[in-house]
């Protein structure tokens, strides 16, 4: 019966859960999103190996135009549930939400800069 309610109301979060707070300032949002990337993505897309020729541990070295495309692509595969792959450790729904929120902010930021 609980599962039915969960489907109706969505994931349950707690006020003291640092990842569940939707009112995060940009620095906290980036810190928590980076933590999620490091936990769930960098193992396969980091300095040791770059599956799909994708490296997510050195984002500051990527050209801004390429970075916008990268953020949009990562956002899409995370949103669709394609990444992390089924057999890999999966993020909590709250971690996924934070990561998607941060990716959206980055895509928006780079889009705004391109329009200036």
mmCIF file of C-alpha atoms in Angstrom:
data_model
loop_
_atom_site.group_PDB
_atom_site.id
_atom_site.type_symbol
_atom_site.label_atom_id
_atom_site.label_comp_id
_atom_site.label_asym_id
_atom_site.label_seq_id
_atom_site.Cartn_x
_atom_site.Cartn_y
_atom_site.Cartn_z
ATOM 1 C CA UNK A 1 0.000 0.000 0.000
ATOM 2 C CA UNK A 2 2.870 2.403 0.798
ATOM 3 C CA UNK A 3 4.199 1.973 -2.748
ATOM 4 C CA UNK A 4 0.900 3.276 -4.138
ATOM 5 C CA UNK A 5 1.161 6.405 -2.026
ATOM 6 C CA UNK A 6 4.784 6.869 -3.010
ATOM 7 C CA UNK A 7 3.779 6.818 -6.655
ATOM 8 C CA UNK A 8 1.166 9.484 -6.001
ATOM 9 C CA UNK A 9 3.201 11.847 -3.855
ATOM 10 C CA UNK A 10 6.725 11.183 -5.103
ATOM 11 C CA UNK A 11 9.879 10.603 -3.118
ATOM 12 C CA UNK A 12 9.884 11.450 0.567
ATOM 13 C CA UNK A 13 12.593 13.830 1.694
ATOM 14 C CA UNK A 14 13.542 15.193 5.089
ATOM 15 C CA UNK A 15 14.299 18.802 6.005
ATOM 16 C CA UNK A 16 17.703 17.955 7.475
ATOM 17 C CA UNK A 17 18.747 15.927 4.400
ATOM 18 C CA UNK A 18 21.300 18.272 2.745
ATOM 19 C CA UNK A 19 20.572 16.892 -0.710
ATOM 20 C CA UNK A 20 16.777 17.243 -0.501
ATOM 21 C CA UNK A 21 16.729 20.999 0.033
ATOM 22 C CA UNK A 22 15.420 22.613 -3.171
ATOM 23 C CA UNK A 23 16.413 26.078 -1.931
ATOM 24 C CA UNK A 24 20.146 25.465 -2.173
ATOM 25 C CA UNK A 25 22.429 28.338 -2.949
ATOM 26 C CA UNK A 26 24.484 27.870 -6.145
ATOM 27 C CA UNK A 27 27.665 26.904 -4.264
ATOM 28 C CA UNK A 28 25.913 24.199 -2.216
ATOM 29 C CA UNK A 29 24.117 22.994 -5.335
ATOM 30 C CA UNK A 30 27.431 22.666 -7.199
ATOM 31 C CA UNK A 31 29.110 20.946 -4.230
ATOM 32 C CA UNK A 32 26.354 18.354 -3.937
ATOM 33 C CA UNK A 33 26.116 17.825 -7.702
ATOM 34 C CA UNK A 34 29.886 17.397 -7.903
ATOM 35 C CA UNK A 35 29.695 14.885 -5.072
ATOM 36 C CA UNK A 36 27.063 12.921 -7.024
ATOM 37 C CA UNK A 37 29.146 13.060 -10.213
ATOM 38 C CA UNK A 38 32.213 11.830 -8.320
ATOM 39 C CA UNK A 39 30.254 9.047 -6.625
ATOM 40 C CA UNK A 40 28.291 7.701 -9.597
ATOM 41 C CA UNK A 41 30.033 8.857 -12.784
ATOM 42 C CA UNK A 42 33.765 9.425 -12.409
ATOM 43 C CA UNK A 43 34.552 5.732 -11.849
ATOM 44 C CA UNK A 44 33.766 5.100 -15.531
ATOM 45 C CA UNK A 45 34.339 8.643 -16.833
ATOM 46 C CA UNK A 46 37.431 9.860 -14.983
ATOM 47 C CA UNK A 47 41.194 9.913 -15.129
ATOM 48 C CA UNK A 48 41.589 6.111 -15.007
ATOM 49 C CA UNK A 49 39.103 5.270 -17.763
ATOM 50 C CA UNK A 50 36.894 7.262 -20.085
ATOM 51 C CA UNK A 51 34.067 5.037 -21.297
ATOM 52 C CA UNK A 52 32.534 6.539 -24.399
ATOM 53 C CA UNK A 53 35.525 8.900 -24.620
ATOM 54 C CA UNK A 54 33.885 10.952 -21.876
ATOM 55 C CA UNK A 55 35.748 12.421 -18.921
ATOM 56 C CA UNK A 56 33.803 14.141 -16.132
ATOM 57 C CA UNK A 57 36.534 14.727 -13.567
ATOM 58 C CA UNK A 58 38.163 17.726 -15.293
ATOM 59 C CA UNK A 59 35.201 19.859 -16.377
ATOM 60 C CA UNK A 60 37.123 23.108 -15.862
ATOM 61 C CA UNK A 61 39.431 22.168 -18.754
ATOM 62 C CA UNK A 62 36.635 21.894 -21.335
ATOM 63 C CA UNK A 63 35.821 24.689 -23.796
ATOM 64 C CA UNK A 64 32.596 26.491 -22.704
ATOM 65 C CA UNK A 65 30.720 25.640 -25.915
ATOM 66 C CA UNK A 66 31.663 21.977 -25.615
ATOM 67 C CA UNK A 67 30.825 22.086 -21.911
ATOM 68 C CA UNK A 68 27.291 23.291 -22.626
ATOM 69 C CA UNK A 69 26.778 20.351 -24.995
ATOM 70 C CA UNK A 70 28.281 17.975 -22.440
ATOM 71 C CA UNK A 71 25.987 19.229 -19.660
ATOM 72 C CA UNK A 72 22.944 18.899 -21.915
ATOM 73 C CA UNK A 73 23.919 15.354 -22.919
ATOM 74 C CA UNK A 74 24.634 14.260 -19.351
ATOM 75 C CA UNK A 75 21.353 15.799 -18.241
ATOM 76 C CA UNK A 76 19.476 13.821 -20.895
ATOM 77 C CA UNK A 77 21.019 10.425 -20.113
ATOM 78 C CA UNK A 78 20.544 10.896 -16.364
ATOM 79 C CA UNK A 79 16.941 12.051 -16.807
ATOM 80 C CA UNK A 80 16.173 9.083 -19.094
ATOM 81 C CA UNK A 81 17.791 6.665 -16.635
ATOM 82 C CA UNK A 82 20.410 5.542 -19.147
ATOM 83 C CA UNK A 83 23.199 6.527 -16.767
ATOM 84 C CA UNK A 84 24.428 5.261 -14.501
ATOM 85 C CA UNK A 85 23.978 1.893 -16.206
ATOM 86 C CA UNK A 86 21.600 -0.590 -14.634
ATOM 87 C CA UNK A 87 24.351 -2.748 -13.091
ATOM 88 C CA UNK A 88 26.156 0.233 -11.538
ATOM 89 C CA UNK A 89 25.511 1.787 -8.142
ATOM 90 C CA UNK A 90 22.447 4.018 -8.466
ATOM 91 C CA UNK A 91 21.976 7.466 -6.932
ATOM 92 C CA UNK A 92 19.161 8.161 -4.524
ATOM 93 C CA UNK A 93 16.295 10.043 -6.105
ATOM 94 C CA UNK A 94 17.296 13.148 -4.122
ATOM 95 C CA UNK A 95 20.865 12.953 -5.467
ATOM 96 C CA UNK A 96 19.569 12.552 -9.006
ATOM 97 C CA UNK A 97 17.309 15.564 -8.520
ATOM 98 C CA UNK A 98 20.222 17.711 -7.301
ATOM 99 C CA UNK A 99 22.419 16.610 -10.199
ATOM 100 C CA UNK A 100 19.679 17.377 -12.734
ATOM 101 C CA UNK A 101 18.967 20.744 -11.104
ATOM 102 C CA UNK A 102 22.645 21.681 -11.279
ATOM 103 C CA UNK A 103 23.006 20.479 -14.877
ATOM 104 C CA UNK A 104 19.957 22.552 -15.843
ATOM 105 C CA UNK A 105 21.490 25.609 -14.164
ATOM 106 C CA UNK A 106 24.720 25.075 -16.092
ATOM 107 C CA UNK A 107 22.953 24.631 -19.434
ATOM 108 C CA UNK A 108 20.933 27.781 -18.733
ATOM 109 C CA UNK A 109 24.036 29.704 -17.672
ATOM 110 C CA UNK A 110 25.966 28.842 -20.818
ATOM 111 C CA UNK A 111 22.899 29.508 -23.003
ATOM 112 C CA UNK A 112 22.501 32.961 -21.427
ATOM 113 C CA UNK A 113 26.192 33.720 -21.959
ATOM 114 C CA UNK A 114 25.930 32.676 -25.609
ATOM 115 C CA UNK A 115 22.977 35.049 -26.126
ATOM 116 C CA UNK A 116 24.843 38.042 -24.662
#
